[in-house]
mmCIF file of C-alpha atoms and ligand atoms in Angstrom:
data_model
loop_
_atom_site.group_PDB
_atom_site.id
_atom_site.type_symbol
_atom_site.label_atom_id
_atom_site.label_comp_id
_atom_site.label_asym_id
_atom_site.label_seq_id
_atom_site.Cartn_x
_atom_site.Cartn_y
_atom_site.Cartn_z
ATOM 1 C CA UNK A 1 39.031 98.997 71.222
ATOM 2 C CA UNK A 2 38.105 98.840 67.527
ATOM 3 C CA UNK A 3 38.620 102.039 65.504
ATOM 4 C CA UNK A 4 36.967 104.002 63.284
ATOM 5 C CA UNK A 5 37.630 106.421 60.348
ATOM 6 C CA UNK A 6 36.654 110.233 60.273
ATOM 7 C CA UNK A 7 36.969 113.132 57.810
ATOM 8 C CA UNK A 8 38.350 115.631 60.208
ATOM 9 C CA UNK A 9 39.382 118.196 58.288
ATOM 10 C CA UNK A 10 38.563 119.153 54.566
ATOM 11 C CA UNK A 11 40.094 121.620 51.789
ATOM 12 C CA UNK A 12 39.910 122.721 48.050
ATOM 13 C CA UNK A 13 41.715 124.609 45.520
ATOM 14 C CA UNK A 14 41.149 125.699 41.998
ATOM 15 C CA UNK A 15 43.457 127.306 39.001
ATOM 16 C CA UNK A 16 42.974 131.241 39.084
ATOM 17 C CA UNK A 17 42.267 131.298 35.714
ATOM 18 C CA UNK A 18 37.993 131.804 35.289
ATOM 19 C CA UNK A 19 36.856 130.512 31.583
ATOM 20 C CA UNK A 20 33.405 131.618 30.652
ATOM 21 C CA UNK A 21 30.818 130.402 28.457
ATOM 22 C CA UNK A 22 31.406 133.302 26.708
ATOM 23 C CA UNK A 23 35.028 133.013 26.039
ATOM 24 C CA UNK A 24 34.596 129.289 24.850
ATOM 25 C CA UNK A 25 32.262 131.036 22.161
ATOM 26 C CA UNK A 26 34.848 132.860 21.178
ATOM 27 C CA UNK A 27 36.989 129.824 20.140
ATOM 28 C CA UNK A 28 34.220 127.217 19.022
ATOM 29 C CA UNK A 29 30.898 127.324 17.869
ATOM 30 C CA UNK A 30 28.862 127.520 21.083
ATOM 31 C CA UNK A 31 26.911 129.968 22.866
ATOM 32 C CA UNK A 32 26.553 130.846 26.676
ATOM 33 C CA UNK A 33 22.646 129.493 26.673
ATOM 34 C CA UNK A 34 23.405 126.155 25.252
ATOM 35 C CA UNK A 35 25.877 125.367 27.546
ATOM 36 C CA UNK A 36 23.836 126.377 30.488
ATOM 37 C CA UNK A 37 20.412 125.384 29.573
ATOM 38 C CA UNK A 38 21.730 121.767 28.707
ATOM 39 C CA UNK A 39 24.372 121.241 31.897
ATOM 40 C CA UNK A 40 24.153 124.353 34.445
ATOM 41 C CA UNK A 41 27.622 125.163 33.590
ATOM 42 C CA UNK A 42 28.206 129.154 33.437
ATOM 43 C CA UNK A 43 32.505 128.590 33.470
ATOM 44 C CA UNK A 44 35.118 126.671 34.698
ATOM 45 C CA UNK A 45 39.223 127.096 36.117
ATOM 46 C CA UNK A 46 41.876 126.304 33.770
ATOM 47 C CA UNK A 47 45.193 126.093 34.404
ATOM 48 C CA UNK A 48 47.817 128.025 32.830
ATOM 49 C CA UNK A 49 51.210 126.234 34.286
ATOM 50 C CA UNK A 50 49.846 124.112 37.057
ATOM 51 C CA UNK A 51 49.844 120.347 36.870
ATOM 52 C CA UNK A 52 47.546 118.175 38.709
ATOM 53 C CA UNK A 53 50.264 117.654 41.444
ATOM 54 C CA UNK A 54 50.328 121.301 41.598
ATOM 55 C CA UNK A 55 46.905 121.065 42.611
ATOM 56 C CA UNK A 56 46.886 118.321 44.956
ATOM 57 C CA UNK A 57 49.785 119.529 46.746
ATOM 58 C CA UNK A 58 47.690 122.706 48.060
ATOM 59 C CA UNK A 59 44.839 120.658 48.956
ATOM 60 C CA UNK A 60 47.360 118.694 51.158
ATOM 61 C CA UNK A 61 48.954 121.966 52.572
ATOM 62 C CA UNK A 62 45.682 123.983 53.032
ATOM 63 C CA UNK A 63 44.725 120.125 55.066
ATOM 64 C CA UNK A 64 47.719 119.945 56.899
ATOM 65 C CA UNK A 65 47.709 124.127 58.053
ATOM 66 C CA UNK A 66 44.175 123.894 58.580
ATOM 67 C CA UNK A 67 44.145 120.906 61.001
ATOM 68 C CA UNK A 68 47.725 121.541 62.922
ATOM 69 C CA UNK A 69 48.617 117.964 61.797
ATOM 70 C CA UNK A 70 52.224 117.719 61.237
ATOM 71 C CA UNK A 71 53.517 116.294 57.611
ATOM 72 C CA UNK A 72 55.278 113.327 59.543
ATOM 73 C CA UNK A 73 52.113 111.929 61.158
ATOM 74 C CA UNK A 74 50.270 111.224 57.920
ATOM 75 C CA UNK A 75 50.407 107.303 57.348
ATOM 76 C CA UNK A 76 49.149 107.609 53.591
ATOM 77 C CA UNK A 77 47.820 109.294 50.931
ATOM 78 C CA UNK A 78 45.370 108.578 47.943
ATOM 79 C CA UNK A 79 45.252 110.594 44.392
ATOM 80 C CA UNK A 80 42.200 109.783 42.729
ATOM 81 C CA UNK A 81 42.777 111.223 39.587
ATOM 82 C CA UNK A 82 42.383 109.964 35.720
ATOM 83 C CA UNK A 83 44.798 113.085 34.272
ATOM 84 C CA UNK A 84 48.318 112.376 36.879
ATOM 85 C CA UNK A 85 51.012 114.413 35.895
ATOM 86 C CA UNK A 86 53.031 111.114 34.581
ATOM 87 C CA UNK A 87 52.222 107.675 35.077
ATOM 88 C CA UNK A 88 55.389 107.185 37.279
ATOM 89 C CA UNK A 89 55.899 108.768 39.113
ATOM 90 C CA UNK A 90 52.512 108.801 40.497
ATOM 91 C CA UNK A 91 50.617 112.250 41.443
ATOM 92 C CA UNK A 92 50.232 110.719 44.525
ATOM 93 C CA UNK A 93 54.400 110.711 45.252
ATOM 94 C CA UNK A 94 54.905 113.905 44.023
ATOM 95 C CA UNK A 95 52.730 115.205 46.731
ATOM 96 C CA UNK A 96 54.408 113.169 49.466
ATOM 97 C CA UNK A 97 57.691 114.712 48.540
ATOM 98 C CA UNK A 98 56.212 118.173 48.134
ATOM 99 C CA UNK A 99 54.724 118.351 52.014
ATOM 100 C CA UNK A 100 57.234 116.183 53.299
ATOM 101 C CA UNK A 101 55.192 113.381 54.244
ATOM 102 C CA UNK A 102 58.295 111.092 55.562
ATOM 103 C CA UNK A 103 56.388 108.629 56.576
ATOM 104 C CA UNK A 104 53.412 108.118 54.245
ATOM 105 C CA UNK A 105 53.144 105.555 51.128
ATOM 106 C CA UNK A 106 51.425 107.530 48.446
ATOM 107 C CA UNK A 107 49.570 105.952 45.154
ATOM 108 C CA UNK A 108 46.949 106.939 42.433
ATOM 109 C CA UNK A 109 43.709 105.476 42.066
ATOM 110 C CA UNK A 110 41.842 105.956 38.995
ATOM 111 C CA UNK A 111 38.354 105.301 38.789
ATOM 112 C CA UNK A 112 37.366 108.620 36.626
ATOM 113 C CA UNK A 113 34.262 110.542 38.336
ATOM 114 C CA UNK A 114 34.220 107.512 40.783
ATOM 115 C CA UNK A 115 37.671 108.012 42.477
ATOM 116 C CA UNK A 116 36.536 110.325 45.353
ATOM 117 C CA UNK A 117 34.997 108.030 46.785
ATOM 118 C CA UNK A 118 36.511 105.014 45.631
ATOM 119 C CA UNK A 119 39.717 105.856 47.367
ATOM 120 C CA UNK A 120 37.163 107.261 50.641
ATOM 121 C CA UNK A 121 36.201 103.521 50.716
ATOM 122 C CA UNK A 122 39.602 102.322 50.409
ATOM 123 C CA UNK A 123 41.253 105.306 53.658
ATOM 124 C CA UNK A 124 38.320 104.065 55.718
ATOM 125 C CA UNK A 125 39.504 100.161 55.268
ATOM 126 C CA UNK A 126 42.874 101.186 56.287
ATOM 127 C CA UNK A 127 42.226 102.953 58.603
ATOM 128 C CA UNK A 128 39.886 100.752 60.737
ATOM 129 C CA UNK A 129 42.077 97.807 60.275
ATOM 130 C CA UNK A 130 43.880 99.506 62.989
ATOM 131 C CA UNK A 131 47.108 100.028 61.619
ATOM 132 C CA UNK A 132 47.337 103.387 60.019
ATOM 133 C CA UNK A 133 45.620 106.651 62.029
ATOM 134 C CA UNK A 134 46.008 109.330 59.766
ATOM 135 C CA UNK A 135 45.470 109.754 55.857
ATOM 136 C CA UNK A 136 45.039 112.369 53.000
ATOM 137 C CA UNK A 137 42.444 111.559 50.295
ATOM 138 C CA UNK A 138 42.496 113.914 47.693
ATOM 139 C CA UNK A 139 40.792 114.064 44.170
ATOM 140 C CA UNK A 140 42.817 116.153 41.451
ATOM 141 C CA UNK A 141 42.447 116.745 37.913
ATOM 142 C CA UNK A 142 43.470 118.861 35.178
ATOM 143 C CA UNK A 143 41.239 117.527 32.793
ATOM 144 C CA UNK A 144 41.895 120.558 29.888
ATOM 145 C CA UNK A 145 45.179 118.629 28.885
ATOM 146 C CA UNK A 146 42.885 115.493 27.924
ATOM 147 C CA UNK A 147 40.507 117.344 26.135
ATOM 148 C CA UNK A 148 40.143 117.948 22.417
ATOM 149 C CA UNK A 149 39.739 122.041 22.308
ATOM 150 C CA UNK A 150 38.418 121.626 18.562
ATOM 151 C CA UNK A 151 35.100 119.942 20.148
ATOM 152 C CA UNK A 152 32.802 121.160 21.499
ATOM 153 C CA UNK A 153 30.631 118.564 22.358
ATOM 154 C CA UNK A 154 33.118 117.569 25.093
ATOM 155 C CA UNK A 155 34.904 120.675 25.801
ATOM 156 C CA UNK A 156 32.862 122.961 27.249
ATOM 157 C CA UNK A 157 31.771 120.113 29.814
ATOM 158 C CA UNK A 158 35.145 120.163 31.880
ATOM 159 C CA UNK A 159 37.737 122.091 34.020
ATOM 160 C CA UNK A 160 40.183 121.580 36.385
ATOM 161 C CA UNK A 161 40.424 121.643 40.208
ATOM 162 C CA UNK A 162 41.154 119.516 43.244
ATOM 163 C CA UNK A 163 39.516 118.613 46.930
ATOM 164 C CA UNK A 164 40.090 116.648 49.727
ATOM 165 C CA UNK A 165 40.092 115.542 53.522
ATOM 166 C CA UNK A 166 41.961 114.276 56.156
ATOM 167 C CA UNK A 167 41.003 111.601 57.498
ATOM 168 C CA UNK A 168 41.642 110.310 61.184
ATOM 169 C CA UNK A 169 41.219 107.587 63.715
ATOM 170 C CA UNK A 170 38.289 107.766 65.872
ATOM 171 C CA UNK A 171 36.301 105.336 68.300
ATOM 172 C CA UNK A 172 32.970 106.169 66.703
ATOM 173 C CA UNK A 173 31.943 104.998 63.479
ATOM 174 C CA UNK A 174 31.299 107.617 60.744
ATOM 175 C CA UNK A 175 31.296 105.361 57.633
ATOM 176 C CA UNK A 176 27.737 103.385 57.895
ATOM 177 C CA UNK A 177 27.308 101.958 54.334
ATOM 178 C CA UNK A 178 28.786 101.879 50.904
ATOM 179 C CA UNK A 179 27.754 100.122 47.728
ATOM 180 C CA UNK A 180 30.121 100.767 45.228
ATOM 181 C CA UNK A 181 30.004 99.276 41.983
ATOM 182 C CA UNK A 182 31.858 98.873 38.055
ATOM 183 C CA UNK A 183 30.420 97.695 34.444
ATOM 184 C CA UNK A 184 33.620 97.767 32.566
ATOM 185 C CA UNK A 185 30.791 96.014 29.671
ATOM 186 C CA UNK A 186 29.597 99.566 28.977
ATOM 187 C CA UNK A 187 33.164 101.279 29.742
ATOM 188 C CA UNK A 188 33.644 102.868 25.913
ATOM 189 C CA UNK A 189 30.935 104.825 26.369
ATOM 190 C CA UNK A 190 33.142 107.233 28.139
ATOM 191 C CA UNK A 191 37.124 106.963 27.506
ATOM 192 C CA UNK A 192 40.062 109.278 27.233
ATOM 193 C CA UNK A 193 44.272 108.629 27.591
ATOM 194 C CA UNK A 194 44.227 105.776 25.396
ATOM 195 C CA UNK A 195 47.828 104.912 24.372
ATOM 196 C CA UNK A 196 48.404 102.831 21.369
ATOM 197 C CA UNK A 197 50.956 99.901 20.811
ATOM 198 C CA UNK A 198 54.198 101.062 19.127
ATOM 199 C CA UNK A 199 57.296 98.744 19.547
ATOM 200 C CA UNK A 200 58.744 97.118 16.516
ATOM 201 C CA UNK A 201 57.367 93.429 17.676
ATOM 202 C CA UNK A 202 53.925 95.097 17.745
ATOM 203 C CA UNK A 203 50.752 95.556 15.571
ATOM 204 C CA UNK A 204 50.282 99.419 15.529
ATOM 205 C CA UNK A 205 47.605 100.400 17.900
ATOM 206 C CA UNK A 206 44.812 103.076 18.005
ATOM 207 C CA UNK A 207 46.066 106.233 19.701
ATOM 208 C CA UNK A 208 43.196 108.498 21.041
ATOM 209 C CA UNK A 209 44.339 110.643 24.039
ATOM 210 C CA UNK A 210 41.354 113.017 23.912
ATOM 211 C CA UNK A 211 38.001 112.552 26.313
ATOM 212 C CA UNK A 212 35.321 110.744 24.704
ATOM 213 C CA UNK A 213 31.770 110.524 25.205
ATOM 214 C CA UNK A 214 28.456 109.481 24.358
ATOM 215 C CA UNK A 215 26.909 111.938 26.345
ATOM 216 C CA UNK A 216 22.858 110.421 25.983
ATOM 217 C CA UNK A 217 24.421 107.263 27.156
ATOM 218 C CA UNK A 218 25.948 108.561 29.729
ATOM 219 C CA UNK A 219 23.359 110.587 30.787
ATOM 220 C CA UNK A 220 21.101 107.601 31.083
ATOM 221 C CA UNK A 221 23.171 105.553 33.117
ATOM 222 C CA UNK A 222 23.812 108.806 35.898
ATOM 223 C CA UNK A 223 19.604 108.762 36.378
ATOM 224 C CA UNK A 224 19.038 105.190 35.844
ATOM 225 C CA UNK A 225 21.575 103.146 37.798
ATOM 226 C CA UNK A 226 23.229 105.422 40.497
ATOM 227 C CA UNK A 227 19.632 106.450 41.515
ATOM 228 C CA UNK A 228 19.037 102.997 41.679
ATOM 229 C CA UNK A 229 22.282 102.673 44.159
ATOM 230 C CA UNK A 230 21.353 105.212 46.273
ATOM 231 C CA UNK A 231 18.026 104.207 46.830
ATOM 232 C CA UNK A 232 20.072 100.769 47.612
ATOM 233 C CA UNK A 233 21.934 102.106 49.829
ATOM 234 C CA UNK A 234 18.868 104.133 52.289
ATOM 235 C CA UNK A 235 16.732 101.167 51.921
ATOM 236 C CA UNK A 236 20.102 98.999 53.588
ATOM 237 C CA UNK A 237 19.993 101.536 56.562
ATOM 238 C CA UNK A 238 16.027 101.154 56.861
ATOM 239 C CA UNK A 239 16.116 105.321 55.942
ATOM 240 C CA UNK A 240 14.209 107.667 54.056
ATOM 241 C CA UNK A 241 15.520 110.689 52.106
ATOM 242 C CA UNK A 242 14.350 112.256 54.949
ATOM 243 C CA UNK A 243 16.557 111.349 57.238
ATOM 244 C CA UNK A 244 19.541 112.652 55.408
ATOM 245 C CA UNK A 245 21.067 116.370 55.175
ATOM 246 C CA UNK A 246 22.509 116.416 52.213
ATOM 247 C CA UNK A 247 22.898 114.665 48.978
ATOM 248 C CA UNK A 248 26.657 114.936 47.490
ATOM 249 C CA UNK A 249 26.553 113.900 44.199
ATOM 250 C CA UNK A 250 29.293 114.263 41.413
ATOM 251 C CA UNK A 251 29.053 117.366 39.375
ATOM 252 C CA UNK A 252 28.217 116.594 35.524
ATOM 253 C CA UNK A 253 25.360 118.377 35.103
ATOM 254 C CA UNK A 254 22.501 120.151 36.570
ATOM 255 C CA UNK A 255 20.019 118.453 35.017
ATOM 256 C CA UNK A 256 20.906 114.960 35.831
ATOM 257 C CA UNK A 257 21.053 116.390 39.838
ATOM 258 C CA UNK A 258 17.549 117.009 38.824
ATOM 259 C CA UNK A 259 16.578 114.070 37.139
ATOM 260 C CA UNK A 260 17.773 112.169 40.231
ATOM 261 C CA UNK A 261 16.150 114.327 43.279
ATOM 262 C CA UNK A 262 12.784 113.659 41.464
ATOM 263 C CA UNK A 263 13.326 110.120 40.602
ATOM 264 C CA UNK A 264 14.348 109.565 44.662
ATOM 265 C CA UNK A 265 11.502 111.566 45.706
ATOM 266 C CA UNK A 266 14.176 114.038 47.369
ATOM 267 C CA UNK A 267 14.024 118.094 47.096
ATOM 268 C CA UNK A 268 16.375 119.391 45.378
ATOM 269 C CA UNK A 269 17.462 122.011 47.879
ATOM 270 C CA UNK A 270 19.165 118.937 49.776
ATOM 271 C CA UNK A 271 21.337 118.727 46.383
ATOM 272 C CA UNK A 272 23.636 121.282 46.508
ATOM 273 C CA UNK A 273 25.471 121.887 43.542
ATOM 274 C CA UNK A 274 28.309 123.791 42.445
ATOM 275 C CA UNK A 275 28.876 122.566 38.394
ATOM 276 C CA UNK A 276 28.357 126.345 37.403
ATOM 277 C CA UNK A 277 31.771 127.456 38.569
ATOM 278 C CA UNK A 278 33.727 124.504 37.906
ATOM 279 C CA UNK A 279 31.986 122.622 35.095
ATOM 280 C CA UNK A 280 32.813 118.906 35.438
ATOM 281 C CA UNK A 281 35.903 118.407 37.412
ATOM 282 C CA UNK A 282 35.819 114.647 37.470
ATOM 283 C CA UNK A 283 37.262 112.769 40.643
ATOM 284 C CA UNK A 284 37.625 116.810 42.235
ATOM 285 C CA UNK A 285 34.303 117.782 42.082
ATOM 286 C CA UNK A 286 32.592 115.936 45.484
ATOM 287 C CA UNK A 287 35.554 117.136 47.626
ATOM 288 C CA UNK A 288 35.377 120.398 46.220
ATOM 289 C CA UNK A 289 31.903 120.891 46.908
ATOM 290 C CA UNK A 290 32.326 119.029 50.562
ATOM 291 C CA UNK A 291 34.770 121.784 51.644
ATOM 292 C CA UNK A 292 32.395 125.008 50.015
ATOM 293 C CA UNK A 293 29.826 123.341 52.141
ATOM 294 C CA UNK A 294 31.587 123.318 55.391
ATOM 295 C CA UNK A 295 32.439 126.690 54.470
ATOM 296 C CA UNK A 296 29.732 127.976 54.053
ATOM 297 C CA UNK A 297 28.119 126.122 57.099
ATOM 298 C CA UNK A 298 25.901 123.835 55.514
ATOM 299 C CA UNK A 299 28.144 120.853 56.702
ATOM 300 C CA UNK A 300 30.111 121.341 60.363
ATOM 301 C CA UNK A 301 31.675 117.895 60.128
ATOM 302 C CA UNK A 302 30.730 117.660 64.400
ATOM 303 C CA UNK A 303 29.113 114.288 64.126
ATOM 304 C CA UNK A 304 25.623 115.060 63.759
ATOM 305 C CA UNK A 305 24.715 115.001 59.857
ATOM 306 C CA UNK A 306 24.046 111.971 57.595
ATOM 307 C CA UNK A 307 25.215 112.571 54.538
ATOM 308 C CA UNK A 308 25.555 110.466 50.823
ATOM 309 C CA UNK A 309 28.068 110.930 48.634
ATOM 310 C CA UNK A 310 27.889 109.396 44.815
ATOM 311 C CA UNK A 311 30.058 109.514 42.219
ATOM 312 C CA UNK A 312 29.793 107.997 38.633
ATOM 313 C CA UNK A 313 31.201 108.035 35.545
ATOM 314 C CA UNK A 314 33.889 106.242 33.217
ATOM 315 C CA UNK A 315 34.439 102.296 33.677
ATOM 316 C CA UNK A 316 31.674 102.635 33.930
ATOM 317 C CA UNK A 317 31.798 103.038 37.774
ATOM 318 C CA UNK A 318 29.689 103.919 40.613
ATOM 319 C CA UNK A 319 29.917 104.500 44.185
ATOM 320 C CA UNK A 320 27.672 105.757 47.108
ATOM 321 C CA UNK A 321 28.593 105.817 50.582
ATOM 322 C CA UNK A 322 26.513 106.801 53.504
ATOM 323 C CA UNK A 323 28.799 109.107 56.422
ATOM 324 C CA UNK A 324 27.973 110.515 59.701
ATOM 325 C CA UNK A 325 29.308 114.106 58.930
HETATM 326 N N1 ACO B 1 27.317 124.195 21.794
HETATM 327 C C1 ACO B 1 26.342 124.231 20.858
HETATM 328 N N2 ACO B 1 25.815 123.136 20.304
HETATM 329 C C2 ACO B 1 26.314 121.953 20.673
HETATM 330 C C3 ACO B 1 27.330 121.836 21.624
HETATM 331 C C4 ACO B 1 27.838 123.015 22.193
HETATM 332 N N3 ACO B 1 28.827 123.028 23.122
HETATM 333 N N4 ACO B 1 27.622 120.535 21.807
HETATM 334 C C5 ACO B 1 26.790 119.833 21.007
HETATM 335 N N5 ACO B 1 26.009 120.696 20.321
HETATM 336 C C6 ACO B 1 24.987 120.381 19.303
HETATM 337 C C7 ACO B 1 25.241 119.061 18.617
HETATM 338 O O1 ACO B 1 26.127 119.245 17.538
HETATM 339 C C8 ACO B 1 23.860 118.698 18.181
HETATM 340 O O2 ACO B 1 23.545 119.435 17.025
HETATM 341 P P1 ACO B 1 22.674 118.752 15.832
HETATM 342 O O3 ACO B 1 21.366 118.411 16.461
HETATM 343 O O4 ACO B 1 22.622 119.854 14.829
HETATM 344 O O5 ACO B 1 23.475 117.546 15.443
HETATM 345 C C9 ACO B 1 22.964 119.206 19.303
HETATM 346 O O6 ACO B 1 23.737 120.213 19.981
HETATM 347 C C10 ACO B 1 22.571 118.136 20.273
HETATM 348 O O7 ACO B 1 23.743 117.416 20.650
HETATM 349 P P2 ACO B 1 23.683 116.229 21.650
HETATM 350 O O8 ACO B 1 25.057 115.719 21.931
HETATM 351 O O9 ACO B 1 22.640 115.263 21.192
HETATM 352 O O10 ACO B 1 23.181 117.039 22.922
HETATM 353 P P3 ACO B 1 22.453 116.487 24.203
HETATM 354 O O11 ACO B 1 21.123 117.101 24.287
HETATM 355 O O12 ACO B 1 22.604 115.012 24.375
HETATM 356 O O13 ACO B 1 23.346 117.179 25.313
HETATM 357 C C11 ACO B 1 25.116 116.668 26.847
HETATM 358 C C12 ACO B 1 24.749 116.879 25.398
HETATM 359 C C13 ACO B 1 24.925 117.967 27.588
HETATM 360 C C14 ACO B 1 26.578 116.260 26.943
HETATM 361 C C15 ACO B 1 24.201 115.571 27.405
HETATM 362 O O14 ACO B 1 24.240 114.424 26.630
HETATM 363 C C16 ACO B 1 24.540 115.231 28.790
HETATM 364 O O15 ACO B 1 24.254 115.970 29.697
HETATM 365 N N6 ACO B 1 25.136 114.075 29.005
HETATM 366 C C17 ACO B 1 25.540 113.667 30.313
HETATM 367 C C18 ACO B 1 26.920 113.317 30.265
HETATM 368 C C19 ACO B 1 27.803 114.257 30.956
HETATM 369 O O16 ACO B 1 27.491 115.257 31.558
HETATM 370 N N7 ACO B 1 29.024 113.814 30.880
HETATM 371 C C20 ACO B 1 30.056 114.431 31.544
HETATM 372 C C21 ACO B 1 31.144 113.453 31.724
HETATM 373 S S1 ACO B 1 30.616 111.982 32.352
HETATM 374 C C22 ACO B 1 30.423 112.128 33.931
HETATM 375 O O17 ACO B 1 31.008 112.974 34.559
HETATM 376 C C23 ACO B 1 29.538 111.158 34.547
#
């Protein structure tokens, strides 16, 4: 009998620490109504001694508690994260070791706003090849160590925070459609961690760690082409906005959410959002707002909602899937 992959079981956490509009205007020149009238952003969770793994790791507990799964059952799990505590060794390992996942392998994918559901893509692959039943996809990011805190431009767009779900075997298909895409062509437009060339044999290299952006550009491409995708991906299904519950899209900005309800033809109020308490949290903010739905009861995961998730951002990537919820 073939099998199928299903999100089962869902969880978030965020840094205790609450950052204001306010207080950002106390350390750069900004004010509480430009940062909301131009993104919807009102604060954001920063961490004081956490690291992304730190994160991660209680998404995987709350997951693990929440579900009665037992650490030793999970085949695998996915980071997707652009900030990873190191490069090696991966985010992904340091939360295998800290649940005590004997059994799972564990690696990063980075794919920036993208990863979510990126790495969804990739746990329902693996699991309906048939050989792994269980799996932890998590997005995680502490994006205030990438930032530069002297601009303000970028840093009052960001904060930290992680999501995820389990995701299980099942005989019925919950995964319908998926059209994910990358246009590394246009990939400066949006760049942070780059490391520089430095051994003695080498030409020096530029060294710019911080988050970049051109925000208009960016901006642009969010309406433009993912609204283009989604539409895409309906019109692949023979369905109408209609016919979906909700509308899961990354959290940049309010008024790109906007932008794209109107250009799809789609009320808003099937775009829930959730970029005013978090700000942008990058590969964490679609899981995060996927488990305040099902808490709040808006989602009940049972089977009987259709639901797209999109995320988009540096690559430049994009990727929509379609789910039975
Ligand atoms: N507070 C006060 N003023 C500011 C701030 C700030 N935090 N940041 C910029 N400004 C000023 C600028 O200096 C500029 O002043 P000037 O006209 O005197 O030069 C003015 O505001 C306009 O700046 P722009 O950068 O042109 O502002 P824009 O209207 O484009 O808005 C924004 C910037 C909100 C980033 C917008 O471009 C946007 O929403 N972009 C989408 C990209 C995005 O959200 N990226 C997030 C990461 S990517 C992703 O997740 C997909």
């Amino acid at each position: 009998m073939r099998t199928f992959a299903k999100i089962s079981q869902v969880a978030h956490y965020v840094p205790e620490q609450l950052v204001s509009n306010d207080d950002l205007a106390q350390i750069m020149d900004t004010s509480d109504d430009w940062i909301a009238s131009r993104t919807g952003i009102r604060q954001r969770r920063i961490v004081v001694d956490e690291n992304t793994s730190d994160l991660a790791s209680q998404v995987a507990k709350s997951l693990l508690d929440k579900s009665g799964v037992a650490a030793d059952e999970i085949d695998f799990i996915i980071i997707a994260t652009i900030t990873p505590d190191s490069a090696m060794p991966s985010t992904a390992a340091r939360v295998q070791a800290a649940i005590g996942a004997k059994k799972a392998f564990a690696y990063d994918l980075v794919a920036a706003c993208s990863g979510f559901v990126f790495a969804l893509s990739t746990a329902d692959k693996l699991i309906s090849s048939g050989i792994y039943q269980k799996g932890i996809v998590i997005g995680a990011e502490v994006l205030s160590k990438t930032l530069d805190w002297t601009d303000r431009g970028t840093a009052v767009l960001f904060g930290d925070g992680a999501g995820g779900v389990l995701l299980e075997a099942s005989p019925e298909q919950h995964f319908l459609a998926e059209i994910n895409r990358t246009d590394g062509s246009r990939g400066l437009g949006l760049t942070s961690g780059q490391t520089g060339l430095h051994s003695p044999f080498s030409k020096e290299g530029s060294n710019q760690p911080y988050l970049q952006m051109d925000g208009r550009a960016i901006f642009e491409f969010a309406v433009r082409d993912v609204t283009k995708t989604i539409a895409e991906l309906l019109d692949s299904q023979g369905l109408t906005g209609d016919e979906v519950d909700y509308f899961l899209l990354h959290q940049a900005n309010s008024r790109i959410l906007d932008k794209m309800a109107r250009k799809l033809g789609i009320g808003i109020e099937k775009f829930p959002a959730n970029m005013m308490h978090y700000g942008n949290t990058s590969a964490a903010s679609i899981p995060i707002l996927l488990s305040e739905c099902v808490e709040a009861g808006s989602l009940r995961l049972d089977g009987s909602q259709t639901v797209v998730l999109a995320g988009f951002g540096g690559g430049l990537t994009w990727g929509t899937l379609l789910l039975k919820l």
